[in-house]
Amino acid sequence: MTLSCDQTFDSRVARNGTFTSPNYPDPYPANVHCSYHFNGQGKERVQILFTDFDLYRPDDTSRE
């Protein structure tokens, strides 16, 4: 079973904020899939600044 942690950020609700992934700064828990949606209005632009960013890279023996 896969759990989701979808989050949506909308400029009509808040103009700025923060977000983190589950279990940060450690890896995601098993079977978790997250998606983040950022919505601006009209000609607004969404700017995301990362203070820490790490991509998962499985080793050659991993089946994920």
mmCIF file of C-alpha atoms in Angstrom:
data_model
loop_
_atom_site.group_PDB
_atom_site.id
_atom_site.type_symbol
_atom_site.label_atom_id
_atom_site.label_comp_id
_atom_site.label_asym_id
_atom_site.label_seq_id
_atom_site.Cartn_x
_atom_site.Cartn_y
_atom_site.Cartn_z
ATOM 1 C CA MET A 1 0.000 0.000 0.000
ATOM 2 C CA THR A 2 1.357 3.402 -0.997
ATOM 3 C CA LEU A 3 0.592 6.425 1.172
ATOM 4 C CA SER A 4 0.366 9.912 -0.290
ATOM 5 C CA CYS A 5 1.295 13.240 1.190
ATOM 6 C CA ASP A 6 0.076 15.564 -1.561
ATOM 7 C CA GLN A 7 0.226 19.268 -0.759
ATOM 8 C CA THR A 8 -1.211 22.233 -2.641
ATOM 9 C CA PHE A 9 -0.123 25.825 -2.101
ATOM 10 C CA ASP A 10 -2.354 28.571 -3.472
ATOM 11 C CA SER A 11 -1.522 32.287 -3.571
ATOM 12 C CA ARG A 12 -5.162 33.116 -2.751
ATOM 13 C CA VAL A 13 -4.597 31.501 0.669
ATOM 14 C CA ALA A 14 -0.999 32.548 1.426
ATOM 15 C CA ARG A 15 1.653 34.491 -0.489
ATOM 16 C CA ASN A 16 4.607 32.713 1.148
ATOM 17 C CA GLY A 17 5.389 29.774 3.375
ATOM 18 C CA THR A 18 7.555 26.722 3.901
ATOM 19 C CA PHE A 19 7.262 23.019 3.215
ATOM 20 C CA THR A 20 9.290 19.887 3.920
ATOM 21 C CA SER A 21 9.062 16.276 2.881
ATOM 22 C CA PRO A 22 7.936 13.612 5.365
ATOM 23 C CA ASN A 23 10.601 12.525 7.846
ATOM 24 C CA TYR A 24 12.939 15.362 6.762
ATOM 25 C CA PRO A 25 15.946 15.412 6.917
ATOM 26 C CA ASP A 26 15.900 11.614 6.807
ATOM 27 C CA PRO A 27 14.617 9.700 3.729
ATOM 28 C CA TYR A 28 10.921 9.200 3.041
ATOM 29 C CA PRO A 29 9.277 6.394 4.965
ATOM 30 C CA ALA A 30 8.657 3.240 2.906
ATOM 31 C CA ASN A 31 5.773 3.339 0.390
ATOM 32 C CA VAL A 32 5.222 7.094 0.516
ATOM 33 C CA HIS A 33 4.693 9.142 -2.646
ATOM 34 C CA CYS A 34 4.506 12.917 -2.371
ATOM 35 C CA SER A 35 3.565 15.620 -4.829
ATOM 36 C CA TYR A 36 3.557 19.365 -4.319
ATOM 37 C CA HIS A 37 1.423 21.763 -6.361
ATOM 38 C CA PHE A 38 2.022 25.532 -6.421
ATOM 39 C CA ASN A 39 -0.750 27.720 -7.831
ATOM 40 C CA GLY A 40 -0.463 31.398 -8.669
ATOM 41 C CA GLN A 41 -3.213 33.636 -10.040
ATOM 42 C CA GLY A 42 -3.261 35.493 -13.362
ATOM 43 C CA LYS A 43 0.222 36.782 -14.154
ATOM 44 C CA GLU A 44 1.674 35.801 -10.780
ATOM 45 C CA ARG A 45 4.813 33.705 -10.816
ATOM 46 C CA VAL A 46 5.764 31.092 -8.258
ATOM 47 C CA GLN A 47 9.291 31.267 -6.862
ATOM 48 C CA ILE A 48 10.707 28.337 -4.883
ATOM 49 C CA LEU A 49 13.963 28.741 -2.937
ATOM 50 C CA PHE A 50 15.602 25.595 -1.602
ATOM 51 C CA THR A 51 17.796 25.773 1.501
ATOM 52 C CA ASP A 52 18.550 22.031 1.327
ATOM 53 C CA PHE A 53 17.970 19.690 -1.601
ATOM 54 C CA ASP A 54 18.971 16.030 -1.916
ATOM 55 C CA LEU A 55 17.847 13.633 -4.645
ATOM 56 C CA TYR A 56 17.556 9.940 -3.895
ATOM 57 C CA ARG A 57 19.894 7.802 -5.947
ATOM 58 C CA PRO A 58 19.433 4.047 -5.542
ATOM 59 C CA ASP A 59 22.478 1.822 -5.787
ATOM 60 C CA ASP A 60 22.770 -0.762 -8.571
ATOM 61 C CA THR A 61 21.368 -3.558 -6.385
ATOM 62 C CA SER A 62 18.191 -1.687 -5.431
ATOM 63 C CA ARG A 63 14.873 -2.803 -6.909
ATOM 64 C CA GLU A 64 13.127 0.538 -6.270
#
